[in-house]
Coordinates of C-alpha atoms in Angstrom, one line a residue:
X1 CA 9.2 3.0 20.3
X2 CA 9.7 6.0 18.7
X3 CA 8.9 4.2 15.3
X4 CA 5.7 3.6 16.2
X5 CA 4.7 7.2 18.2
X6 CA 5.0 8.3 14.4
X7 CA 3.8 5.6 12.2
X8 CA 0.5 6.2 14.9
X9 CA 0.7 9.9 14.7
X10 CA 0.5 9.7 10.8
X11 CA -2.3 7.3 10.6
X12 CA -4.5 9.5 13.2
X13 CA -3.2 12.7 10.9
X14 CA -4.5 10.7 8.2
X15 CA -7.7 10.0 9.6
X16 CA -8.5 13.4 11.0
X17 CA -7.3 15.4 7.5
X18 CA -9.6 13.0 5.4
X19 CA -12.2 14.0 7.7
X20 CA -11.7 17.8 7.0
X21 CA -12.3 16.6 3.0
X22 CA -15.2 15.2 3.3
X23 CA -17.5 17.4 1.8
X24 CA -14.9 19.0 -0.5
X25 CA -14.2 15.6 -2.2
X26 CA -18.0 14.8 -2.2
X27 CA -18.8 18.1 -4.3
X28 CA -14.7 17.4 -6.2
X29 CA -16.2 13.8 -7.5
X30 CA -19.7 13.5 -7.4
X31 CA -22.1 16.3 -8.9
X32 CA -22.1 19.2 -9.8
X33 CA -18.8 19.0 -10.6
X34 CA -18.1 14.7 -11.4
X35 CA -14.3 15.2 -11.6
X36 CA -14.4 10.9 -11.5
X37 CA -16.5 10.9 -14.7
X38 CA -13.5 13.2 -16.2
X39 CA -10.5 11.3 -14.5
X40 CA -12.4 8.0 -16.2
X41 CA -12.0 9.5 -19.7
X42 CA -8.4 9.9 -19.4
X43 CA -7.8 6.9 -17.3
X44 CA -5.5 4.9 -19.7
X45 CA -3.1 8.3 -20.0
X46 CA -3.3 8.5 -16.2
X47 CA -2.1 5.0 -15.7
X48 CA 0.4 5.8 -18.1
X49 CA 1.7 9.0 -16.4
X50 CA 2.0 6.9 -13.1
X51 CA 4.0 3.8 -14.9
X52 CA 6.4 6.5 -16.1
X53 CA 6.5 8.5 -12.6
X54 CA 7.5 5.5 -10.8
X55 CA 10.0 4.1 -13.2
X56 CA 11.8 6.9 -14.3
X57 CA 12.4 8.5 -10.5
X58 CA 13.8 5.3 -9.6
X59 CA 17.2 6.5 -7.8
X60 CA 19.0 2.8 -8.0
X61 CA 22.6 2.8 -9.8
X62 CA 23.9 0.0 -10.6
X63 CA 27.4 0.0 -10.6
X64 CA 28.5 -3.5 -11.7
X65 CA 29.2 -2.8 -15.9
X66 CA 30.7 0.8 -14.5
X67 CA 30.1 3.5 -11.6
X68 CA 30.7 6.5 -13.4
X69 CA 28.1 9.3 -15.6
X70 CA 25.1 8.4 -16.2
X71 CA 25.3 4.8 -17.0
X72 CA 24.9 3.5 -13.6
X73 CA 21.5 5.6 -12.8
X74 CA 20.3 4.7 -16.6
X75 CA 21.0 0.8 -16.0
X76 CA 18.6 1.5 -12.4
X77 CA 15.8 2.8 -14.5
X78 CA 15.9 0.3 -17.4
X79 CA 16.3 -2.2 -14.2
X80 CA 13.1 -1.0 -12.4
X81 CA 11.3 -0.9 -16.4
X82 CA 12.2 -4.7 -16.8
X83 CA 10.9 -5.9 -13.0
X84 CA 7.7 -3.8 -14.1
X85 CA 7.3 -5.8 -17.1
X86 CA 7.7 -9.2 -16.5
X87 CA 5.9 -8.7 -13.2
X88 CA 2.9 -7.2 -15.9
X89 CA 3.6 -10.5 -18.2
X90 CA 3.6 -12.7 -15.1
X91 CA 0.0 -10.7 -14.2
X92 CA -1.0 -11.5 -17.9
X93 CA -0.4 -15.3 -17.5
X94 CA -1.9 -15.9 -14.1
X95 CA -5.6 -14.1 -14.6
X96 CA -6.0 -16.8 -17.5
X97 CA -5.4 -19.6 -14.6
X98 CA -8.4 -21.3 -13.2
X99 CA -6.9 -22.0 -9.6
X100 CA -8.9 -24.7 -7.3
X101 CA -8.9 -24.8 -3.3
X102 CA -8.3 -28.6 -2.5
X103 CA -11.1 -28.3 0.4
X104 CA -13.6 -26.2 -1.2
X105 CA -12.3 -22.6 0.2
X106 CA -12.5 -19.6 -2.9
X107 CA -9.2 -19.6 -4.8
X108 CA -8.0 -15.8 -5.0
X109 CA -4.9 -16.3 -7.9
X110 CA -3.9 -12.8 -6.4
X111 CA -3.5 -14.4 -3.0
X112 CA -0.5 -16.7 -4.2
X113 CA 0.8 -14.0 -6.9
X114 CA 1.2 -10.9 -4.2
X115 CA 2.5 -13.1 -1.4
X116 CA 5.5 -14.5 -3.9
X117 CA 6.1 -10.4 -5.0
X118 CA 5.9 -9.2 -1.7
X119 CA 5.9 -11.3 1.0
X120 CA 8.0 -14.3 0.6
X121 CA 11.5 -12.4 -0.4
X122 CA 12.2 -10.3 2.6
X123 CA 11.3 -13.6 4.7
X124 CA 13.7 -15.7 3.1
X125 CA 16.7 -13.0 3.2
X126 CA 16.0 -12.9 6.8
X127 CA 16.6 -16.8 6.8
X128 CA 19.6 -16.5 5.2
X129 CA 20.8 -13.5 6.8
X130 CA 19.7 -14.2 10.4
X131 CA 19.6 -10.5 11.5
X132 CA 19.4 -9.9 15.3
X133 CA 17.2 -7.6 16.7
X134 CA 18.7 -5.1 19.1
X135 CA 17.5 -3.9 22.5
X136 CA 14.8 -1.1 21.7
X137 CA 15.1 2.4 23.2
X138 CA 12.1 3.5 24.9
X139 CA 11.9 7.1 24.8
X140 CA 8.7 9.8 24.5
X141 CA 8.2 11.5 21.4
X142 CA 9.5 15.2 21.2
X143 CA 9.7 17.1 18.1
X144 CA 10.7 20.7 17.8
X145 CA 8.5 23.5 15.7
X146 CA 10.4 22.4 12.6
X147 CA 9.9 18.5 12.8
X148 CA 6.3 19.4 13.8
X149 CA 6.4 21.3 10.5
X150 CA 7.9 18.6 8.7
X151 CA 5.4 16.1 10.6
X152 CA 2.6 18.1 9.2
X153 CA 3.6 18.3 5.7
X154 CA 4.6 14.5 5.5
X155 CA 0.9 13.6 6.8
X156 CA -0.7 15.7 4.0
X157 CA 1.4 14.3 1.5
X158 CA 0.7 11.1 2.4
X159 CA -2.6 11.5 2.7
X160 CA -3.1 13.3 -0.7
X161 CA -1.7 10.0 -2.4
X162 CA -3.6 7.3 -0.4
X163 CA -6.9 9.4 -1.4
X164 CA -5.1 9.2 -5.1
X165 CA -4.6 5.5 -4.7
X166 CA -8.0 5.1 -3.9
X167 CA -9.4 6.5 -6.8
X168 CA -7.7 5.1 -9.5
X169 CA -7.9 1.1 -10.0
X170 CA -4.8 -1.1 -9.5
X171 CA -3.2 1.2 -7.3
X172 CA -1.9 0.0 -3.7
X173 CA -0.3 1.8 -1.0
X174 CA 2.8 0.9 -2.3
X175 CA 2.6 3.2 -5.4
X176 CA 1.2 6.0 -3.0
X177 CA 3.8 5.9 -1.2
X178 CA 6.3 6.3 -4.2
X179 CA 3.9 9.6 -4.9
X180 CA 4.1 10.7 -1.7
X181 CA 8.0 10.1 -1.4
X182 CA 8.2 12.3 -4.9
X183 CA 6.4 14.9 -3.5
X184 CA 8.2 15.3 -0.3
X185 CA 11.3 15.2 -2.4
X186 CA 14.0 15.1 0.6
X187 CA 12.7 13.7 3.8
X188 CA 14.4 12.1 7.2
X189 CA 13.9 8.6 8.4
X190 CA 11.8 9.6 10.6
X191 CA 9.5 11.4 8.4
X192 CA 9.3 8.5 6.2
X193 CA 7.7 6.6 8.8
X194 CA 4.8 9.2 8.9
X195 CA 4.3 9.1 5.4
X196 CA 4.0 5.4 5.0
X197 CA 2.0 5.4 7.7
X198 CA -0.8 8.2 6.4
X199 CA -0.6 6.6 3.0
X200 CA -1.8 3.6 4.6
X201 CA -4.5 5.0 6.3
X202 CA -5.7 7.3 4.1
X203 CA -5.8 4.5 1.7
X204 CA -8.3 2.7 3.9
X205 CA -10.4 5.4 5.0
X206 CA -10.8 6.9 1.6
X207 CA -11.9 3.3 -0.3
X208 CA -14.7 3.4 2.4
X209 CA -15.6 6.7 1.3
X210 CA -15.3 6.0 -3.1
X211 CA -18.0 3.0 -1.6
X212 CA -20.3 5.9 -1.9
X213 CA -19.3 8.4 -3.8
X214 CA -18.1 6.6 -7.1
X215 CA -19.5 3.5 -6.4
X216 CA -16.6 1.2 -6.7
X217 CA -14.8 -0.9 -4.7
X218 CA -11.1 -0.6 -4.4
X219 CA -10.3 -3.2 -2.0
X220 CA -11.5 -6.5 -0.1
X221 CA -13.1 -4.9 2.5
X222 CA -15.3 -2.8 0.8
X223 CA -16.3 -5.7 -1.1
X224 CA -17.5 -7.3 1.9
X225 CA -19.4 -4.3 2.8
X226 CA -20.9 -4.2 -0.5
X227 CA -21.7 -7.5 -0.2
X228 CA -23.4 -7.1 3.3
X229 CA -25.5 -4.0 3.0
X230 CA -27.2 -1.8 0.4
X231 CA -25.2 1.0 -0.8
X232 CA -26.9 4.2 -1.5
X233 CA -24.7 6.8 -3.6
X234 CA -23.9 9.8 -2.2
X235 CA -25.4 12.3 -4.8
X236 CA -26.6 15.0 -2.6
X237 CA -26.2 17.0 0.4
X238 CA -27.1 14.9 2.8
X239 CA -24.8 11.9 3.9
X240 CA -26.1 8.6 3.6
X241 CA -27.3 6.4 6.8
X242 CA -24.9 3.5 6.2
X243 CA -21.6 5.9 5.5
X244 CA -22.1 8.2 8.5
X245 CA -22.2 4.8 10.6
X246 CA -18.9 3.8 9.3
X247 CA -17.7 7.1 9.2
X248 CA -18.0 7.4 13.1
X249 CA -16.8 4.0 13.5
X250 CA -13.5 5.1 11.7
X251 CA -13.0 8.4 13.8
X252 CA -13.5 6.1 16.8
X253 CA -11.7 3.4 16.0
X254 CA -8.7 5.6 14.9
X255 CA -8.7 7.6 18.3
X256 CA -8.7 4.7 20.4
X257 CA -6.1 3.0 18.0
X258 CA -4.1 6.2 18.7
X259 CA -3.6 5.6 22.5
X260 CA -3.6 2.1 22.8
X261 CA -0.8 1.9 19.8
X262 CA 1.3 4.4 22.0
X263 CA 0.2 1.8 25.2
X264 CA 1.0 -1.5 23.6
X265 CA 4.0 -0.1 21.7
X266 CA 5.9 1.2 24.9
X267 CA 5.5 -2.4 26.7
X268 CA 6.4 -4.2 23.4
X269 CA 9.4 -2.0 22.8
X270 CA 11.0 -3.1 26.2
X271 CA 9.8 -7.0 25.7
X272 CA 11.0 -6.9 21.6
X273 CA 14.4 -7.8 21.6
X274 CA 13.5 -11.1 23.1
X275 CA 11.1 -12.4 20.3
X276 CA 12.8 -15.6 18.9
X277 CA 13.1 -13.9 15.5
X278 CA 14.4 -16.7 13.4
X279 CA 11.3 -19.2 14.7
X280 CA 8.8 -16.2 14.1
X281 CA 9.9 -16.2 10.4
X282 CA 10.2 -20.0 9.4
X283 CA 6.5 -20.5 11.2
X284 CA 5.3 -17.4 9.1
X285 CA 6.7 -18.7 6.0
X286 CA 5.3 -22.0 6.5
X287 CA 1.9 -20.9 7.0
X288 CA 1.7 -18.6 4.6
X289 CA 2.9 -21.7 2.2
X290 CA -0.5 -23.6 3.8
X291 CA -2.8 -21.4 3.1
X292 CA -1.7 -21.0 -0.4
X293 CA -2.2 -24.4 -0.4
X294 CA -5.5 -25.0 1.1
X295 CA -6.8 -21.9 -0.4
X296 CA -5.3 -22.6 -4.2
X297 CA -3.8 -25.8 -4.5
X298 CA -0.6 -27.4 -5.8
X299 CA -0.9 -25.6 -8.8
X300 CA -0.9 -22.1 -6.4
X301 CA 1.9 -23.2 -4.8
X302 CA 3.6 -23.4 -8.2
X303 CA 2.5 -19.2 -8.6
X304 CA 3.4 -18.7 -5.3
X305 CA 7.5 -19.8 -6.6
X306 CA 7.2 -18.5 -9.6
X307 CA 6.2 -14.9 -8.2
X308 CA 8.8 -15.5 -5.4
X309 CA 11.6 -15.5 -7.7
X310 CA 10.4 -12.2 -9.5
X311 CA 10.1 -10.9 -6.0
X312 CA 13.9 -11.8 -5.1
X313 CA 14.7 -9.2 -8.4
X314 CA 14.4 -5.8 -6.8
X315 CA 16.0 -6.9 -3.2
X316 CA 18.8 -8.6 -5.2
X317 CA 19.7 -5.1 -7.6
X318 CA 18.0 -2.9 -4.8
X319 CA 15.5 -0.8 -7.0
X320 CA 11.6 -0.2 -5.2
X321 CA 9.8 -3.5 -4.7
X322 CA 6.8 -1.2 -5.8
X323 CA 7.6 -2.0 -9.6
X324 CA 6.5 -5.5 -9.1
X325 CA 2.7 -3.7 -8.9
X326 CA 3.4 -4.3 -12.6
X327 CA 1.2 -7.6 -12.0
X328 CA -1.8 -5.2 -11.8
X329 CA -1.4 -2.2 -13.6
X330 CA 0.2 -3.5 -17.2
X331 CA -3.1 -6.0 -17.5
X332 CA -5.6 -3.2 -16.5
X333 CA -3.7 -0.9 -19.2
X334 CA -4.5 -3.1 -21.2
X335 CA -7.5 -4.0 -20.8
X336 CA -8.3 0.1 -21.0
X337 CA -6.7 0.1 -24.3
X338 CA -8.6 -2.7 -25.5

């Protein structure tokens, strides 16, 4: 229980520090000052700079050709280098597929591709591993001045990089996080869980808010919205109509999401240990398998085990699962050098 108390005390941090940079990031990006028009110049170079950042603080050693010096760390990082790229070739081959939904349903190739990288791994290691899960321990959340301190600077770290994330294109949460972990250097279990958690939601929030400020749409949802209502860019003082609506939708939701994650949580924690684990993950593996297939075919099924078994590298030699983003970011850097 206490797990979630802080992964929903970081995502209402989140929410309520993005709300304090509002206006600052609408003056930061749009005009007079257009930082985004900048940042776009230098895109490639920034893309770049966040490859390197993410390989290069990989902490993995690999001890099997020798655990002493440096070799051991070096092998991690040229590790983490070769899951980036052949996750980046793997993107390279699948965006020149034409994928077909067997019923007529749109046929995302990314659906298949991220679910095999992501999804499917951890799933399948619980099969084989059959982890129990142990009685939880429902207890309120009490932190002294120096874990509130901690709290604090762990929800503006995190919240820096999911703003970040949602700025440049091909980022997830998942490379955010890595930022956020790199600026937090040292950090408890505990506080992990906060910064995860206001990556995440600062993530959302902020793609809602580059809707209207850049004009770009960094994720599914605000593709629906673009899709559903007229966007007017938010180029002067006043906000627009349409983003203050969703704006106080988000405060609102994210208040009540607050308490009712701290309700739920506390009865769940008590009920959790009972959850037939083992059944919970063969029926999400097999639907997860069906909708590949209804949505892309036999021929996304055949991505979906191809991107599986690049997936099954960074669990197997235990460097970040976040270098199999590769699949995005080495085709976008190159379509920005081309």
């Amino acid at each position: 229980y206490k797990a979630v108390a802080l992964a929903a005390l970081g995502s209402y941090g989140a929410i309520l520090f993005c709300f304090t940079l509002l206006y600052p990031l609408r003056f930061l990006l749009g005009p007079p000052i257009a930082f985004y028009d900048t940042i776009k110049e230098v895109m490639l170079w920034v893309l770049f700079s966040i490859v390197l950042l993410m390989i290069l603080t990989e902490k993995t050693r690999i001890t099997e050709f020798g655990g002493s010096g440096k070799l051991p760390s070096l092998l991690g990082i040229l590790f983490a280098a070769f899951v980036f790229t052949i996750s980046g070739v793997f993107g390279l081959i699948i965006f020149e597929a034409h994928l077909a939904s067997p019923i007529g349903l749109p046929a995302p190739v990314l659906f298949p591709a991220l679910a095999g990288l992501f999804g499917i791994p951890p799933l399948l290691t619980s099969v084989f591993t059959k982890p129990t899960i142990p009685h939880q321990k429902v207890e309120p959340l009490t932190q002294n001045s120096i874990e509130k301190k901690s709290t604090m600077v762990s929800i503006l770290t995190g919240s820096t990089a999911g703003i970040f994330v949602s700025l440049i294109p091909g980022l997830t949460t998942a490379t955010g996080t890595v930022l956020a972990m790199n600026l937090r250097q040292k950090s408890s279990h505990e506080q992990t869980i906060v910064t995860l958690s206001a990556v995440n939601t600062a993530a959302t929030f902020s793609v809602t808010l580059m809707l209207f400020l850049i004009e770009r749409a960094r994720s599914g949802v605000t593709i629906a919205i673009k899709d559903l209502m007229p966007i007017e860019p938010w180029d002067s003082s006043a906000m627009p109509l349409e983003l203050l609506y969703l704006l106080m939708f988000l405060l609102l939701s994210g208040a009540l999401s607050f308490f009712f994650t701290l309700f739920i949580g506390r009865i769940f924690a008590g009920k959790f240990h009972i959850v037939p684990y083992q059944k919970l993950v063969m029926f999400t593996l097999l639907f997860v398998c069906a909708l590949v297939l209804l949505f892309t075919g036999v021929f996304g099924l055949m991505v979906l085990l191809v991107a599986t078994s690049i997936g099954f590298l960074p669990l197997c030699w235990g460097v970040r699962r976040s270098h199999c983003m590769g699949v995005l970011l080495l085709p976008i850097i190159l379509y920005f050098l081309s």
